XYZ file of C-alpha atoms in Angstrom:
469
model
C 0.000 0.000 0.000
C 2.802 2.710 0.886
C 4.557 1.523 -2.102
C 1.530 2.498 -4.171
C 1.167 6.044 -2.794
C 4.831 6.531 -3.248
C 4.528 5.863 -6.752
C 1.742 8.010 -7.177
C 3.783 10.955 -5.316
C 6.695 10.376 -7.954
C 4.826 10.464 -11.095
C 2.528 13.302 -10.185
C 6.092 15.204 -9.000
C 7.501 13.989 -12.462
C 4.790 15.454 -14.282
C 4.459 18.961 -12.303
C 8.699 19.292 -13.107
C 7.624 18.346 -16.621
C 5.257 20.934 -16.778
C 7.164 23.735 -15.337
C 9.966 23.264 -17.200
C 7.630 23.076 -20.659
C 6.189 26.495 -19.482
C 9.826 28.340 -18.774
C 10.603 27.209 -21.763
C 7.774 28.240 -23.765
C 8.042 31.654 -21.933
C 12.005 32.215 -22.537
C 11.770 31.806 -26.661
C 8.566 34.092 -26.422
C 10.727 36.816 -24.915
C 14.268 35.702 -27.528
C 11.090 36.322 -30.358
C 10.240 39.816 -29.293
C 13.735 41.365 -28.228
C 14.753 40.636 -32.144
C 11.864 41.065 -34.054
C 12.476 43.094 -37.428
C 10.070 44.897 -38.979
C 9.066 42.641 -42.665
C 10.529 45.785 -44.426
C 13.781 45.785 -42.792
C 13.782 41.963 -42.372
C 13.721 41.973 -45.990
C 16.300 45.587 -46.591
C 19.038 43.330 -44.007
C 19.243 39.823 -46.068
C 19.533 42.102 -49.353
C 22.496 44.319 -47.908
C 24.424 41.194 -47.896
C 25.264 42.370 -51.898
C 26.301 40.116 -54.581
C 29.909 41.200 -56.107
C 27.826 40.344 -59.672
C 26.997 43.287 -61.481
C 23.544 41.752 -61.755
C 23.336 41.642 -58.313
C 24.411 44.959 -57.416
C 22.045 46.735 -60.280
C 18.829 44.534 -59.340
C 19.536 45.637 -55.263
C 20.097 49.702 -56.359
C 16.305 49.350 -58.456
C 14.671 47.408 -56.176
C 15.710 48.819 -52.533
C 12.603 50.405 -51.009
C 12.823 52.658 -48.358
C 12.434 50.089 -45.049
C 9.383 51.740 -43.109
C 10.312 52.277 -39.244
C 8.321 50.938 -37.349
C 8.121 51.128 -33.103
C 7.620 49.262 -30.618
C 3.918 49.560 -29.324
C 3.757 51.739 -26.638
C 3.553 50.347 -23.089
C 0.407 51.136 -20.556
C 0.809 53.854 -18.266
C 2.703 53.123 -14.784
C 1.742 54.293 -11.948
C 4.419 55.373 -9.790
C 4.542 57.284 -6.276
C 7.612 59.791 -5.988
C 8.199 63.019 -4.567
C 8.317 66.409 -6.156
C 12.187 66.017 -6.654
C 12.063 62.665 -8.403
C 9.615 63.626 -11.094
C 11.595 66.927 -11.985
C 14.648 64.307 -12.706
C 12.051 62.458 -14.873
C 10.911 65.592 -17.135
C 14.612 66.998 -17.369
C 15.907 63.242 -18.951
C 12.955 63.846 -21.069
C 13.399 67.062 -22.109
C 16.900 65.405 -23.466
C 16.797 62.293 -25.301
C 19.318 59.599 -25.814
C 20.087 59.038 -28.957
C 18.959 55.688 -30.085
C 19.384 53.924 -33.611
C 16.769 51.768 -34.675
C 17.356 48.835 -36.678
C 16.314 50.490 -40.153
C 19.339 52.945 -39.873
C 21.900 49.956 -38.972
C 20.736 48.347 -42.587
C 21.355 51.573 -44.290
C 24.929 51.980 -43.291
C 25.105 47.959 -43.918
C 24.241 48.585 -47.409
C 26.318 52.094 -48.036
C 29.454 50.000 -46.614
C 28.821 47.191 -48.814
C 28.348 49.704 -52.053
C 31.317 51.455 -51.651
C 33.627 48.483 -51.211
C 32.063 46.417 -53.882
C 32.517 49.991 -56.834
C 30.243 47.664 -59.182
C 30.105 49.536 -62.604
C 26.907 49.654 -64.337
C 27.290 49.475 -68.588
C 30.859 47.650 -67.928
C 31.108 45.911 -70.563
C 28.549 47.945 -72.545
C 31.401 51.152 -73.278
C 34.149 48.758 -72.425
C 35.774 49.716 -75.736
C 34.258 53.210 -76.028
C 36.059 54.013 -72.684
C 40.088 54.676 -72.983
C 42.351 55.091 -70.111
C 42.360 58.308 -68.614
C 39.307 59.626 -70.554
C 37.303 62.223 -68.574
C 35.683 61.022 -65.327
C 32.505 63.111 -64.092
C 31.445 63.190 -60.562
C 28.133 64.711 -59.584
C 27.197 65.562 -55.853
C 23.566 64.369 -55.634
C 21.601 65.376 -52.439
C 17.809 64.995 -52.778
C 16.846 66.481 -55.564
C 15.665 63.959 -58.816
C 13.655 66.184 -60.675
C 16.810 68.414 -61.152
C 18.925 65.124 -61.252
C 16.599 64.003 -64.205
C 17.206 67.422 -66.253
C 21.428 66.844 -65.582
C 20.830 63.162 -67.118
C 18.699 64.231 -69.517
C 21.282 66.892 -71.160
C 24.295 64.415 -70.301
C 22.164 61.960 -72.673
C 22.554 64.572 -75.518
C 26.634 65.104 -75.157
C 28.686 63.941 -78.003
C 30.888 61.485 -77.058
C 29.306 60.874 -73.220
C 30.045 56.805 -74.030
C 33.298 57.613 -73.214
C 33.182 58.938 -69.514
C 32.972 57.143 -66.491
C 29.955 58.696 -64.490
C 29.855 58.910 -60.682
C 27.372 59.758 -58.564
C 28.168 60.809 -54.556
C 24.883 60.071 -52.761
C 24.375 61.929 -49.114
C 20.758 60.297 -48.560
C 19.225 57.591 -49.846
C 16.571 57.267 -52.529
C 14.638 54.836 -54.375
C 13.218 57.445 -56.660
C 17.225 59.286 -56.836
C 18.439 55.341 -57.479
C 15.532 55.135 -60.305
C 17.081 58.002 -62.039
C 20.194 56.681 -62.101
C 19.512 53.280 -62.925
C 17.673 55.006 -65.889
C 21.343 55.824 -67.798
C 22.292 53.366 -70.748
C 24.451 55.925 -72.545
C 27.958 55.162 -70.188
C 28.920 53.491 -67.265
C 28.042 54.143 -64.054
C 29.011 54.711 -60.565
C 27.268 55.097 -57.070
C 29.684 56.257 -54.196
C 27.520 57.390 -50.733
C 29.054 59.414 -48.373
C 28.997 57.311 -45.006
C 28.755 59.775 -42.469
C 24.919 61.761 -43.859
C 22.578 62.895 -41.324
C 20.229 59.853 -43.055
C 22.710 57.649 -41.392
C 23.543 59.396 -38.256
C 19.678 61.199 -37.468
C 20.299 61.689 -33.665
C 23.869 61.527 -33.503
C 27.070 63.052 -34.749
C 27.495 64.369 -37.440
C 23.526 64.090 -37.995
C 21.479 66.120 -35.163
C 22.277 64.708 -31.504
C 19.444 66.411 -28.936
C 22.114 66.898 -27.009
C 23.706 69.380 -28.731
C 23.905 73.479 -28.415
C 20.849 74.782 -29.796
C 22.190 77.599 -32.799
C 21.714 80.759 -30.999
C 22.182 79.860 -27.647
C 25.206 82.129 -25.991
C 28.233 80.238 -24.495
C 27.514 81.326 -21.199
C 24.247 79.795 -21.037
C 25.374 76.488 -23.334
C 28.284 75.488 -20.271
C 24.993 76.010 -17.879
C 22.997 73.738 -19.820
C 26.126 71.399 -20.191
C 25.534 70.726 -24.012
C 27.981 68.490 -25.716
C 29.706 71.100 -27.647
C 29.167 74.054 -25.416
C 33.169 75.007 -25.474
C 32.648 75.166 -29.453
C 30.846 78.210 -30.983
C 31.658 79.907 -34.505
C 33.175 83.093 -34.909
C 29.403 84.402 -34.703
C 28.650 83.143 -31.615
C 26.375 80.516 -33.210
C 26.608 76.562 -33.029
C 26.450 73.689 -35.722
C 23.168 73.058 -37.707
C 24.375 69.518 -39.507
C 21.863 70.294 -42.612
C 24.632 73.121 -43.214
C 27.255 70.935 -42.363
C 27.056 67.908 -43.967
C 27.687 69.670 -47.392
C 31.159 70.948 -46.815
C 31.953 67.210 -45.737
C 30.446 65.314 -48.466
C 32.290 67.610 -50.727
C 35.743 66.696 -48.787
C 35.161 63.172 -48.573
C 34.090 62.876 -52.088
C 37.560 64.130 -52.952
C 39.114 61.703 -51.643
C 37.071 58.663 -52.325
C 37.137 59.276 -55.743
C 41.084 59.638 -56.405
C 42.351 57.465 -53.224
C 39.602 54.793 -52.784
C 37.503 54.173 -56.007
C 39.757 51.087 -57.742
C 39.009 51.389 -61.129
C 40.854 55.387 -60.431
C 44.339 53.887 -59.613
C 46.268 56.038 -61.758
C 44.242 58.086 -63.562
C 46.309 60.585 -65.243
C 43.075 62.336 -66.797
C 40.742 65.139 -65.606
C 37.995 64.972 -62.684
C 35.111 67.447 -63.794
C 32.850 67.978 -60.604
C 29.219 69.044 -60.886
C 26.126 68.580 -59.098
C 22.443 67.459 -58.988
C 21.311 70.569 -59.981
C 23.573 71.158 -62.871
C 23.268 71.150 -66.903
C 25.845 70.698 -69.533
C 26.225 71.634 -73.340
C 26.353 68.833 -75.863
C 29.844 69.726 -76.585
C 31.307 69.941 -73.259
C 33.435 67.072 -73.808
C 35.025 68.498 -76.750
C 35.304 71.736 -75.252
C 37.723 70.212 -72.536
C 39.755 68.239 -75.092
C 40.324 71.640 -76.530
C 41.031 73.087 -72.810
C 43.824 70.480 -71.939
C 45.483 70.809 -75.438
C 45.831 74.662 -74.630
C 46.795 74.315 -70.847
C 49.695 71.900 -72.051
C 50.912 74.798 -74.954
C 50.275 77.730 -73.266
C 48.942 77.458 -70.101
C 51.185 74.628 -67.788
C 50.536 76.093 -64.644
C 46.896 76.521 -64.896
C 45.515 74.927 -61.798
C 41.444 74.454 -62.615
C 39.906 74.389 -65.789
C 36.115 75.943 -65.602
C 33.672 75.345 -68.162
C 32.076 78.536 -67.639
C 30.992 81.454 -64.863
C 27.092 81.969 -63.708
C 26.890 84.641 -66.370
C 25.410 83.464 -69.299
C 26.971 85.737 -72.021
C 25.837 84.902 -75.641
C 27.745 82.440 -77.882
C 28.428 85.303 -80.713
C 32.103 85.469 -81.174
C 32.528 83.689 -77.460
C 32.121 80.335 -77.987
C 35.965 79.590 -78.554
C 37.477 81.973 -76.162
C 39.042 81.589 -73.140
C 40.069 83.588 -69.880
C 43.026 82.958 -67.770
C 42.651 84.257 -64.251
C 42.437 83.960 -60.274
C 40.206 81.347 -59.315
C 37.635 82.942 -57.480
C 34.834 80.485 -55.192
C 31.952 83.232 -56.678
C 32.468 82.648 -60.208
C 34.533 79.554 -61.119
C 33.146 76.628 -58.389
C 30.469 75.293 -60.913
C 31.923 72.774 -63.570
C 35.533 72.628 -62.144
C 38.116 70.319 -63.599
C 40.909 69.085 -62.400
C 43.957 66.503 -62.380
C 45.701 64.696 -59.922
C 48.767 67.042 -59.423
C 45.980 70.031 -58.067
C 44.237 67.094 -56.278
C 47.538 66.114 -54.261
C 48.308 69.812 -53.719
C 44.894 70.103 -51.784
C 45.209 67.063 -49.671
C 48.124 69.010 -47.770
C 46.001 71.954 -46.891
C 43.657 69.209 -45.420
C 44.239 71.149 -41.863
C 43.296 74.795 -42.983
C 40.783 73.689 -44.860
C 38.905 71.392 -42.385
C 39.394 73.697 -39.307
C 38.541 77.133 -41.521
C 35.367 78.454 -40.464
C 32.941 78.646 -43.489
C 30.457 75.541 -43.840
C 30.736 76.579 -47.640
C 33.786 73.975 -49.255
C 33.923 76.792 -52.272
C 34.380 79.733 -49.761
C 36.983 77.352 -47.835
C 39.126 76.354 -50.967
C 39.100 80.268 -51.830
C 41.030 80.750 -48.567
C 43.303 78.102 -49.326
C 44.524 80.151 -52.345
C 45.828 82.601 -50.416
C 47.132 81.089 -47.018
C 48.081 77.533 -48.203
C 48.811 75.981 -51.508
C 51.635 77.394 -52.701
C 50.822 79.560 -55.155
C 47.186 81.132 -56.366
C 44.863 78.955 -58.184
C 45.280 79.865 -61.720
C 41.774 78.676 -63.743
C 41.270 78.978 -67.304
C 37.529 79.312 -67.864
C 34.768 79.544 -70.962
C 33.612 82.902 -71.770
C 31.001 80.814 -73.263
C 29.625 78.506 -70.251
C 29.039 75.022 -71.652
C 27.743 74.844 -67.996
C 24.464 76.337 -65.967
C 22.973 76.136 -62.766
C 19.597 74.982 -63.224
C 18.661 74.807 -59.098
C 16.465 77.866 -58.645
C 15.482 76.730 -54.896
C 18.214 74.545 -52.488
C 20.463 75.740 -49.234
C 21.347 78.906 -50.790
C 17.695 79.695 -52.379
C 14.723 80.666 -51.024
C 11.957 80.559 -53.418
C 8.682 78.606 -52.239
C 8.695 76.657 -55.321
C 10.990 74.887 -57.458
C 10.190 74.715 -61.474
C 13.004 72.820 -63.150
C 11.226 72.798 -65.664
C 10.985 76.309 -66.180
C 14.988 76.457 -66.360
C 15.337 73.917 -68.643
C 13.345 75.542 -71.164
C 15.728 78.835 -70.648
C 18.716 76.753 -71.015
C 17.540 74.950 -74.204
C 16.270 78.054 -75.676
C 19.953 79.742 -75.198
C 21.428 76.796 -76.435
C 19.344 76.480 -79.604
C 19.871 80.108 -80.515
C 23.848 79.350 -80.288
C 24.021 76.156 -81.759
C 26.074 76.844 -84.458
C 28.372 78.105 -82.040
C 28.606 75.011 -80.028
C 31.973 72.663 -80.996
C 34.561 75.242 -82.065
C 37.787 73.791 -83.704
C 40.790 75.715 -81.786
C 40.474 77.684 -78.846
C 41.763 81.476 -78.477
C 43.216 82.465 -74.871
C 41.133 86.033 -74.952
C 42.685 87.571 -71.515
C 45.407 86.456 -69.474
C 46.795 87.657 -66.290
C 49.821 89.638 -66.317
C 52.508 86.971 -65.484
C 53.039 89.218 -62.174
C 49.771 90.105 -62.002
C 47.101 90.399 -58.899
C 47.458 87.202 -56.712
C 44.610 85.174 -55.181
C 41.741 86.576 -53.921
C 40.835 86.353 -50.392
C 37.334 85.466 -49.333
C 35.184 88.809 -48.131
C 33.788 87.569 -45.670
C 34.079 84.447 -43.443
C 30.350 82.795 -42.904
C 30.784 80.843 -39.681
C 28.728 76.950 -39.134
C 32.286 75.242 -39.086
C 33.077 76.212 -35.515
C 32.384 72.844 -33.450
C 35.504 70.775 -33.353
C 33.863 67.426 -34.055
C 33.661 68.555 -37.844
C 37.261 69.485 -37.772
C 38.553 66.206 -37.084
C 36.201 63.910 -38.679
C 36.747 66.468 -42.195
C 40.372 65.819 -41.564
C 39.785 61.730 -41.007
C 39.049 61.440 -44.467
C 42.051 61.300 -45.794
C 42.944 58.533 -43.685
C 40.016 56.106 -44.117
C 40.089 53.160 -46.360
């Protein structure tokens, strides 16, 4: 009889264990399930930032990528908690300050920048594989978020003569599937995106993006070391502190330098020119040709020409222009749209990399103008198009304020100038209308300095560049 109820003790003590265990078990993988839930959109954006090395691979992921919604956490039910008067003024003031926190949407975004620019694929490879000769012109564009102006720049790139022949790269700062559409859209040379990896996209509450815990911009000093914001000790000369919107230009700018002559592979050794333009820009049909003609004069008559310029804001009428050229000081007002240049100018830049990343001017053109006269060692020299072959289209942006943009509107002023002058367009030799006196005026300092570059942060990460791989 004991025996019996002893047996019944251990099986019903068998099956409670059992049971418990079955339930801690149950409740431990509910809890592993919800700690690393992704969203289905970002699920899906993390398996594809593992990118192919296959061209196919690379092309199908730029098309395809959608935007991964971010989605939160729900939020939890209200707790009730009793505290005095002191505690709950702690609680407001860590609210009134934020930690910055980086969802899981953001972490696939730099996943998939990294990946990009290692891998360099090259849309149309093999497509202008013979159209393309060593050292033929390479054309970077900065690209923020603009596509309808980015469409107009592709559309007039489409109608250049010879465009199978350049190597096209695109510097992203934020990430688009509509901006990605646009380029994807190009058949006519080969392609390449670059993304700058340090955008306020990636980086939203943090530096370099906007970290709540910064100064706010008009704050004084004084009261910034009371409030015991991060950068507090780092004002501009105005008294003002860092807005990244204004910064992040001036660094993609810098970095984009750098990446394009030092870290994009298929540029080991380029002896040829680097023509920088941007979203917002559009070129002649015979820009091309115009800087064959350019480099033929600047290696006759012209060898210590820094920067060649394919034309000023002014748009001056093709009539006895079109194949004249001016020799003068480069000056950031006139001569920073449509700037080419070669790897000897290039390497004479990188050792200014200290005045230029510690000058305080969020503007890179403004910056490089005070390089000319207090660190390369001489004046930039530019030899520039009294005829632009190049116009600014962007009639709204950082430095506009109009309420509405119509691209569309300035491409129909642009055409119509060009049409008037096309029998102007592709001269056969180029005349060197005005030259500086060989001791002429020097470089031009900058007027005025505009401040937004004052936090130190931005000084050293500008001047990491160089140094990343």
């Amino acid at each position: 009889m004991r025996l019996r109820i002893y047996k019944r003790k251990v099986v019903i003590l068998t099956l409670v264990v059992v049971i418990c265990g079955l339930a801690f078990w149950s409740s431990g993988r509910q809890k592993k399930n919800d700690s690393g839930a992704f969203p289905k959109e970002v699920e899906t954006a993390r398996r594809s930032s593992s990118v192919s090395s296959s061209s196919s691979s690379i092309n199908n992921h730029i098309q395809v990528q959608v935007t991964p919604a971010v989605t939160r956490a729900p939020a939890a039910p209200p707790v009730i908690i009793q505290a005095n008067e002191t505690q709950l003024e702690k609680v407001k003031d860590k609210e009134k300050i934020p930690k910055p926190d980086v969802d899981n949407s953001t972490l696939v975004y730099r996943g998939i920048v990294f990946q990009l620019n290692f891998d360099q694929t090259i849309r149309n490879e093999e497509k202008f594989k013979t159209a393309r000769q060593k050292d033929d012109l390479v054309v970077v564009v900065q690209v923020h978020n603009r596509p309808d102006y980015l469409k107009l720049l592709v559309d007039s790139l489409r109608k250049v003569r010879g465009v199978e022949s350049i190597l096209l790269i695109f510097s992203h700062d934020y990430w688009s599937p509509e901006i990605n559409k646009v380029v994807a859209s190009i058949d006519f040379c080969q392609v390449l995106q670059i993304f700058f990896p340090f955008s306020i996209q990636l980086y939203p509450q943090e530096f370099p993006g906007n970290d709540p815990r910064d100064c706010p911009r008009d704050i004084s000093k004084k009261d910034a070391l009371k409030l015991g914001c991060i950068n507090a000790e780092y004002p501009d000369s105005f008294g003002h502190y860092r807005e990244a919107k204004f910064s992040q230009t001036k660094h993609h700018w810098w970095w984009k330098l750098h990446f394009v002559w030092d870290r994009v592979r298929v540029m080991k050794d380029h002896k040829g020119l680097v023509l920088l333009i941007e979203e917002d820009h559009f070129l002649s049909p015979d820009f091309i040709h115009l800087l064959k003609l350019m480099s033929a004069l600047k290696r006759d008559q012209c060898t210590d020409c820094d920067i060649l310029s394919l034309g000023s804001y002014s748009h001056i009428g093709y009539s006895s222009k079109a194949n004249k050229v001016e020799v003068k000081a480069w000056k950031s007002t006139e001569h920073n749209m449509g700037m080419a240049l070669n790897r000897e100018t290039y390497q004479k830049l990188v050792q200014c990399t200290d005045t230029f990343c510690t000058y305080d001017d969020y503007n890179w053109d403004w910056s490089l103008q005070h390089l000319t006269v207090s660190c390369l060692p001489s004046y930039w020299k530019v030899m520039v198009s009294e005829a632009p072959r190049i116009f600014h289209a962007g009639d709204c942006g950082m430095h506009h304020k109009k309420a509405t943009c119509m691209p569309m509107s300035q491409k129909t002023k642009i055409e119509n100038i060009l049409q008037s002058s096309g029998n102007q367009l592709f001269p056969k030799n180029l005349l060197i209308a005005k030259r500086l006196p060989a001791n002429g005026a020097g470089g031009v300092a900058p007027h005025v300095k505009n401040g937004g570059w004052g936090d130190i942060r931005d000084h050293e990460l500008c001047k990491s560049y160089v140094r990343l791989q």
